[in-house]
Amino acid sequence: RHSCIIPSLASHRRRWTRPGAMRDAGASPRHRARVGWRSRGAWSRVACVMWGVVTVMVMVILVVDGAQSSSSSTSSSGESTSTEASSSSSESSSAGRGFGAGAGALRSDVPPRRSRPDDDADVETSAEVSRSPSDDGRGSGSSSEGDDDALFLERRSRAIADVLAEESVDDRRRAARSSASRNAVAKARRSAARWLSAHVADEYADDGGDDERGHRHQRRRGSEDAEAWRALGLAHRYGLVDGDMNERLAMECFAKAAARGDVVAHEELGFAYASGWDGTPRDAARSVLHYYFAANGGSVTASMALGYRHKHGFDVPESCETAVMYYHEAAKLVVDEAAKRTPGMLPFQIEKHRLSAEMAGSNIAARRERDLVQYYRYSADMGNVDAQVTMGRLYSLGARGLPKDIDVARKYLEDAANAGDANAMAHLGHMYANGFGVRADNATALRWFSDSASKGNAMGRYGLGYMTLAGHGIEQNHATAVAYLNQAAEQGLADARFFLGVLSLRGIGTKQDLTKAYNHFNIASLAGHEVATYNLAMMQLNGMGFPSSCASASTLLKQLAERGTWVTPMEHAYAAYMRRDYRGALLRYMKMAEMGLEVAQANAAFLLEHKLGDGGRFREDTQVNPLASSTATRALHYHRLAATQGNVRSLLRIGDAYYYGRGAPVSLVKSVAAYRQASEQRNAHAMFNLAHMHEHGIGMQKDLHLAKRYYDMILTSSPEATMIVKIALHKLAIHRWIINHHDELLAFARELKENPTAQMVDFVILVGATSLLLFVMGLRVMLE
């Protein structure tokens, strides 16, 4: 009966009824207990009475309020339509004080559940509750429908994001995910895929009522959701859900998404018809059509694919001007991002690995990179200045598997700068000058730049030149700025060379000279400066300081376009190859190959040559397309594409294909042509093959003199092949001796045939002496 006492009253009770007070008064234990109980009981009874009064008052208020609401609803049931509307609004407002409306308000404020985002039953139930907040189904209200729509759209967006989520390369570099984390991601992806499948099947569609014109319309019609169809198509094509790749379902989803105007779906359809992936009949016209729609919708991938085709005349008329138009869109995006980058910081880079048979599944490079970063971090923490600068740059960019952390980067750089490192001083100057992770401060930036430049650092001189040129924190002086920039440019700094080109182009601080500006941009472009490359392309296209050259401009714009974030699938393809997912690697490399990336074309050819990812046939199911080309034919196709862009190894493989008849009929003429083209680029294998063919008259006239010339060329171009070439030269000498003594050898053979017993001893002696001579010569070559 005393459980209703709150702690504050209990503390007061203990303070007033101290057992020691009664003991001090001389009372007996029984009397002390009885008196203490009476005093404690008095206080508890007062608290209980107060609590009861408050409870009764609250109950009376609730009963009266409910009765008034009920009477108001009953009295308004027989009135006109306007009266019904007013009573309905008053009912809604009064119900807002009840438990039902309170729960609805909490549901609109609380974010949706994330523990089981795929629970369709829960989604349906929450939707029904939101549509009918009151028991009689009336008074749904626009706010409830708006909250319901917002929750549904959030659920849809989350499902699409979960399906398309792919582990980034940086996450893969940092550390391998735990099995629990991978399982959680896979479960969320499966759940999202099921939800999207139900969504496009219109299982969540509901009646939206009448619009302003009185027309009936449906809300949440998933069958018209192009983005959902596209997400399912990507999941089926790339095996994003449990690795299951289903091209038939993917094509169906892409077709429905493309019919509703989805750009990515057009892009994927264009790739399928261009490459003939997984049984899709190749159709150049349909491929170009879908790529055209995607490019007009803003797809950079489609723009690059069309630019590549127009540049080389594949499936479309060759037109350099059209190629420039498509490549310019992608190159401009790269330049815009480069212009935002802080000077001295590394640009966005994609590692484009060339595949080899020894690389699959080893993951040595990734482990080596993690170990290297760990070593640099340890060295930096131990006070190594060079390591501190390296870690500062890596943390400022979030590169090599490290998270982007400006505070940590600044700490490492400041430690190195305080130790006297000029590079760290220059980096800190750029950070303070541009407000990169710190508050912009020209005075601090100038101090760091001055300290760095006094040590002869190129970036410090460049920073002083730029601030002097712009007049930031220092008096503007063009001549002094040009002097600083010239010093930095002579030390090989691309940013300084670029600004000298700009000054020469505009005639600021120096005489306007387009030729000099062109040379400055060209040098900076060779060092990888994006904006300088773009300016150089524009000057070549417009004939500024150099004769107009559309071909050179298109090549430069293509190089720029291939530096964008849209070529990230190259790293995902390499990761798939390293974990032995050859089919996934082949698919991604083929898609990048359609965009014109030479490394992707060579890697796709490599996978097809080794029958990786395709089971020995380019089409696994020949029932779909009986006219499908063999794996060797498709490999030869990608080798041709790579060879067109200067890949010497692909030229060598083309020569081998025509020599042995792999993927094409045997043609010694085409084989010789491919080998000669590769030999013009000083390829030792091609020169050796040509020497062999000249020596034996294979596909061309026998010419031992030309054969020896090719062998000698290998000695000058590839010293590592000296042993093999010297053996080949000795063999060539023996071959020459046999040809020169052809008649004597025939006569000896006839004598041996007429008198075999008499000549057998001479023959054995000759063969033994020759073998001994060859052994001695070979031993000498090996010793050399």
Coordinates of C-alpha atoms in Angstrom, one line a residue, residues 212-519:
E212 CA -8.6 18.0 -60.8
R213 CA -10.4 17.2 -64.1
G214 CA -12.3 14.3 -62.6
H215 CA -10.3 11.6 -64.3
R216 CA -9.5 8.4 -62.4
H217 CA -5.8 7.7 -61.9
Q218 CA -3.6 5.2 -60.2
R219 CA -0.8 5.9 -57.8
R220 CA 2.3 3.8 -57.3
R221 CA 2.0 1.9 -60.6
G222 CA 5.3 0.0 -60.5
S223 CA 4.8 -1.3 -64.1
E224 CA 5.4 2.3 -65.2
D225 CA 8.5 2.8 -63.0
A226 CA 11.4 3.0 -65.5
E227 CA 14.0 3.3 -62.7
A228 CA 12.8 0.1 -61.0
W229 CA 12.8 -1.8 -64.3
R230 CA 16.3 -0.6 -65.0
A231 CA 17.5 -1.6 -61.5
L232 CA 16.2 -5.1 -61.9
G233 CA 17.8 -5.3 -65.4
L234 CA 21.2 -4.4 -64.0
A235 CA 20.8 -6.9 -61.2
H236 CA 20.0 -9.7 -63.7
R237 CA 22.7 -8.8 -66.1
Y238 CA 25.6 -8.3 -63.7
G239 CA 24.5 -10.9 -61.2
L240 CA 24.2 -8.5 -58.3
V241 CA 21.8 -10.7 -56.4
D242 CA 23.6 -13.9 -55.3
G243 CA 25.7 -13.8 -58.5
D244 CA 22.8 -15.1 -60.7
M245 CA 23.2 -13.7 -64.2
N246 CA 20.1 -14.0 -66.4
E247 CA 20.4 -12.2 -69.7
R248 CA 16.9 -13.0 -70.9
L249 CA 15.3 -11.3 -67.9
A250 CA 17.7 -8.5 -68.1
M251 CA 16.8 -7.8 -71.7
E252 CA 13.1 -7.8 -70.9
C253 CA 13.6 -5.4 -68.0
F254 CA 15.8 -3.1 -70.1
A255 CA 13.3 -3.1 -72.9
K256 CA 10.5 -2.0 -70.6
A257 CA 12.7 0.7 -69.0
A258 CA 13.9 2.0 -72.4
A259 CA 10.3 2.1 -73.6
R260 CA 9.6 4.5 -70.7
G261 CA 12.6 6.7 -71.6
D262 CA 15.3 5.4 -69.2
V263 CA 18.8 6.5 -70.4
V264 CA 20.8 3.7 -68.7
A265 CA 18.5 1.1 -70.2
H266 CA 19.1 2.4 -73.7
E267 CA 22.8 2.3 -72.9
E268 CA 22.7 -1.3 -71.8
L269 CA 20.6 -2.3 -74.9
G270 CA 23.1 -0.6 -77.1
F271 CA 25.9 -2.7 -75.5
A272 CA 24.0 -5.9 -75.9
Y273 CA 23.3 -5.4 -79.6
A274 CA 26.8 -4.2 -80.3
S275 CA 28.7 -7.1 -78.5
G276 CA 26.2 -9.9 -79.0
W277 CA 26.5 -10.7 -75.3
D278 CA 25.0 -14.1 -74.2
G279 CA 23.1 -15.0 -77.3
T280 CA 21.8 -11.6 -78.2
P281 CA 22.0 -11.3 -82.1
R282 CA 24.4 -8.6 -83.1
D283 CA 22.6 -5.7 -84.7
A284 CA 24.7 -2.6 -85.5
A285 CA 21.8 -0.4 -86.4
R286 CA 19.8 -1.1 -83.3
S287 CA 23.0 -0.7 -81.2
V288 CA 23.7 2.7 -82.6
L289 CA 20.1 3.7 -82.2
H290 CA 20.0 2.9 -78.5
Y291 CA 23.4 4.6 -78.0
Y292 CA 22.1 7.7 -79.7
F293 CA 19.0 7.9 -77.5
A294 CA 21.2 7.4 -74.4
A295 CA 23.7 10.0 -75.5
N296 CA 20.9 12.5 -76.1
G297 CA 19.7 11.8 -72.6
G298 CA 23.0 12.6 -71.1
S299 CA 24.8 9.3 -70.8
V300 CA 28.6 9.8 -70.9
T301 CA 29.2 6.1 -71.6
A302 CA 27.0 6.3 -74.7
S303 CA 28.6 9.5 -75.9
M304 CA 32.1 7.8 -75.6
A305 CA 30.8 4.8 -77.5
L306 CA 29.5 6.9 -80.4
G307 CA 32.6 9.1 -80.4
Y308 CA 34.8 6.0 -80.7
R309 CA 32.6 4.6 -83.6
H310 CA 32.7 7.8 -85.5
K311 CA 36.4 8.3 -85.0
H312 CA 37.2 4.9 -86.5
G313 CA 34.2 4.3 -88.8
F314 CA 32.8 1.3 -86.9
D315 CA 29.2 0.6 -87.9
V316 CA 28.8 4.4 -88.7
P317 CA 30.3 6.8 -91.3
E318 CA 33.7 7.9 -90.2
S319 CA 33.6 11.5 -89.1
C320 CA 36.2 13.2 -87.0
E321 CA 34.0 16.2 -86.4
T322 CA 31.2 14.1 -85.0
A323 CA 33.6 12.2 -82.8
V324 CA 34.9 15.5 -81.4
M325 CA 31.3 16.5 -80.6
Y326 CA 30.7 13.4 -78.6
Y327 CA 34.0 13.3 -76.9
H328 CA 33.8 16.9 -76.0
E329 CA 30.8 16.3 -73.7
A330 CA 32.7 13.8 -71.5
A331 CA 36.0 15.8 -71.7
K332 CA 34.3 18.9 -70.5
L333 CA 33.0 17.1 -67.3
V334 CA 36.5 15.9 -66.5
V335 CA 37.9 19.4 -67.0
D336 CA 35.2 21.0 -64.8
E337 CA 36.2 18.5 -62.0
A338 CA 39.9 19.2 -62.5
A339 CA 39.4 22.9 -62.2
K340 CA 37.9 22.4 -58.7
R341 CA 40.9 20.5 -57.5
T342 CA 43.4 22.2 -55.2
P343 CA 46.7 22.7 -56.9
G344 CA 49.3 20.2 -56.0
M345 CA 46.7 17.5 -55.2
L346 CA 46.6 14.3 -57.2
P347 CA 43.8 14.0 -59.8
F348 CA 41.2 11.2 -59.8
Q349 CA 42.8 8.1 -61.3
I350 CA 41.6 4.7 -62.3
E351 CA 44.1 1.9 -62.3
K352 CA 43.9 0.0 -65.6
H353 CA 45.5 -3.3 -65.1
R354 CA 46.6 -5.5 -68.0
L355 CA 45.6 -9.1 -67.3
S356 CA 47.9 -12.1 -67.3
A357 CA 47.4 -15.8 -66.4
E358 CA 49.5 -15.4 -63.3
M359 CA 47.4 -12.7 -61.7
A360 CA 44.1 -14.5 -61.2
G361 CA 43.1 -15.1 -57.6
S362 CA 46.5 -14.1 -56.2
N363 CA 45.5 -10.7 -54.8
I364 CA 49.2 -10.0 -54.2
A365 CA 49.0 -6.5 -55.4
A366 CA 46.2 -5.5 -53.0
R367 CA 48.0 -7.1 -50.0
R368 CA 51.3 -5.4 -51.1
E369 CA 49.5 -2.0 -51.3
R370 CA 48.0 -2.4 -47.8
D371 CA 51.3 -3.4 -46.4
L372 CA 53.0 -0.4 -48.1
V373 CA 50.5 2.0 -46.7
Q374 CA 50.9 0.5 -43.3
Y375 CA 54.6 0.8 -43.5
Y376 CA 54.3 4.5 -44.5
R377 CA 52.0 5.2 -41.6
Y378 CA 54.3 3.5 -39.1
S379 CA 57.3 5.5 -40.6
A380 CA 55.3 8.7 -40.4
D381 CA 54.4 8.1 -36.8
M382 CA 58.0 7.5 -36.0
G383 CA 59.0 10.9 -37.5
N384 CA 60.1 10.0 -41.1
V385 CA 59.5 13.3 -43.0
D386 CA 59.0 11.8 -46.4
A387 CA 56.5 9.3 -45.0
Q388 CA 54.6 12.2 -43.3
V389 CA 54.3 14.1 -46.6
T390 CA 53.1 10.9 -48.3
M391 CA 50.5 10.2 -45.7
G392 CA 49.4 13.8 -45.6
R393 CA 48.7 13.7 -49.4
L394 CA 46.9 10.3 -49.2
Y395 CA 44.7 11.4 -46.3
S396 CA 43.9 14.7 -48.1
L397 CA 42.6 12.7 -51.1
G398 CA 41.3 9.6 -49.4
A399 CA 43.4 7.5 -51.8
R400 CA 45.0 4.0 -51.6
G401 CA 42.3 2.7 -49.3
L402 CA 42.6 5.5 -46.7
P403 CA 39.5 7.5 -45.7
K404 CA 39.6 11.2 -46.5
D405 CA 40.5 13.1 -43.4
I406 CA 41.7 16.7 -43.7
D407 CA 42.6 17.0 -40.1
V408 CA 44.9 14.0 -40.1
A409 CA 46.4 15.2 -43.4
R410 CA 47.1 18.6 -41.9
K411 CA 48.7 17.1 -38.8
Y412 CA 51.1 15.0 -40.9
L413 CA 52.0 17.9 -43.2
E414 CA 52.5 20.3 -40.3
D415 CA 54.8 17.8 -38.6
A416 CA 56.8 17.5 -41.8
A417 CA 56.9 21.2 -42.4
N418 CA 58.1 21.9 -38.9
A419 CA 60.9 19.5 -39.5
G420 CA 61.9 21.6 -42.5
D421 CA 60.4 19.7 -45.5
A422 CA 59.8 22.0 -48.4
N423 CA 57.1 19.9 -50.0
A424 CA 55.0 19.8 -46.9
M425 CA 55.3 23.6 -46.6
A426 CA 54.1 24.0 -50.1
H427 CA 51.1 21.7 -49.5
L428 CA 50.1 23.6 -46.4
G429 CA 50.4 26.8 -48.4
H430 CA 47.9 25.5 -51.0
M431 CA 45.6 24.3 -48.2
Y432 CA 45.5 27.8 -46.6
A433 CA 45.4 29.6 -49.9
N434 CA 42.4 27.6 -51.2
G435 CA 40.6 27.0 -47.8
F436 CA 41.0 23.3 -48.3
G437 CA 39.9 21.8 -45.0
V438 CA 41.0 24.9 -43.2
R439 CA 40.0 28.5 -43.0
A440 CA 41.5 30.5 -45.9
D441 CA 44.3 32.7 -44.8
N442 CA 46.4 34.5 -47.4
A443 CA 49.0 35.6 -44.8
T444 CA 49.6 32.0 -43.6
A445 CA 49.7 30.7 -47.1
L446 CA 52.3 33.3 -48.2
R447 CA 54.4 32.4 -45.2
W448 CA 54.4 28.7 -46.1
F449 CA 55.0 29.4 -49.8
S450 CA 57.9 31.8 -49.0
D451 CA 59.6 29.2 -46.7
S452 CA 59.1 26.5 -49.4
A453 CA 60.4 28.7 -52.2
S454 CA 63.4 29.7 -50.2
K455 CA 64.4 26.1 -50.2
G456 CA 64.1 25.9 -54.0
N457 CA 60.8 24.0 -54.1
A458 CA 58.8 24.1 -57.3
M459 CA 55.4 24.1 -55.7
G460 CA 56.4 26.9 -53.3
R461 CA 57.6 29.0 -56.3
Y462 CA 54.4 28.2 -58.1
G463 CA 52.3 29.3 -55.1
L464 CA 54.1 32.6 -54.8
G465 CA 53.8 33.2 -58.5
Y466 CA 50.0 32.5 -58.5
M467 CA 49.4 34.7 -55.5
T468 CA 51.5 37.5 -56.9
L469 CA 49.7 37.2 -60.2
A470 CA 46.3 37.5 -58.6
G471 CA 47.3 40.0 -55.9
H472 CA 46.1 37.8 -53.0
G473 CA 47.7 39.0 -49.8
I474 CA 50.5 40.6 -51.8
E475 CA 50.9 43.4 -54.3
Q476 CA 50.0 42.3 -57.8
N477 CA 53.0 42.2 -60.1
H478 CA 52.8 40.3 -63.4
A479 CA 56.5 40.3 -64.1
T480 CA 57.4 38.9 -60.8
A481 CA 54.7 36.3 -61.1
V482 CA 56.0 35.2 -64.5
A483 CA 59.5 34.9 -63.1
Y484 CA 58.3 32.6 -60.3
L485 CA 56.2 30.5 -62.7
N486 CA 59.1 30.1 -65.1
Q487 CA 61.3 28.8 -62.3
A488 CA 58.6 26.3 -61.2
A489 CA 58.0 25.2 -64.8
E490 CA 61.7 24.6 -65.4
Q491 CA 61.6 22.3 -62.5
G492 CA 58.9 20.2 -64.2
L493 CA 55.7 21.4 -62.5
A494 CA 52.8 21.0 -64.8
D495 CA 50.5 23.6 -63.1
A496 CA 53.1 26.3 -63.6
R497 CA 53.6 25.3 -67.2
F498 CA 49.8 25.5 -67.7
F499 CA 49.6 29.1 -66.3
L500 CA 52.5 30.2 -68.5
G501 CA 50.5 29.0 -71.4
V502 CA 47.5 30.9 -70.3
L503 CA 49.5 34.1 -69.8
S504 CA 51.1 33.7 -73.2
L505 CA 47.7 33.1 -74.8
R506 CA 46.2 36.2 -73.2
G507 CA 49.3 38.4 -73.2
I508 CA 49.4 39.0 -69.5
G509 CA 52.8 39.7 -68.1
T510 CA 54.4 38.8 -71.4
K511 CA 53.9 39.3 -75.1
Q512 CA 50.9 37.4 -76.6
D513 CA 52.3 34.4 -78.5
L514 CA 50.1 31.6 -79.6
T515 CA 53.0 29.4 -80.6
K516 CA 54.6 29.7 -77.1
A517 CA 51.2 29.1 -75.5
Y518 CA 50.8 26.0 -77.6
N519 CA 54.2 24.7 -76.5

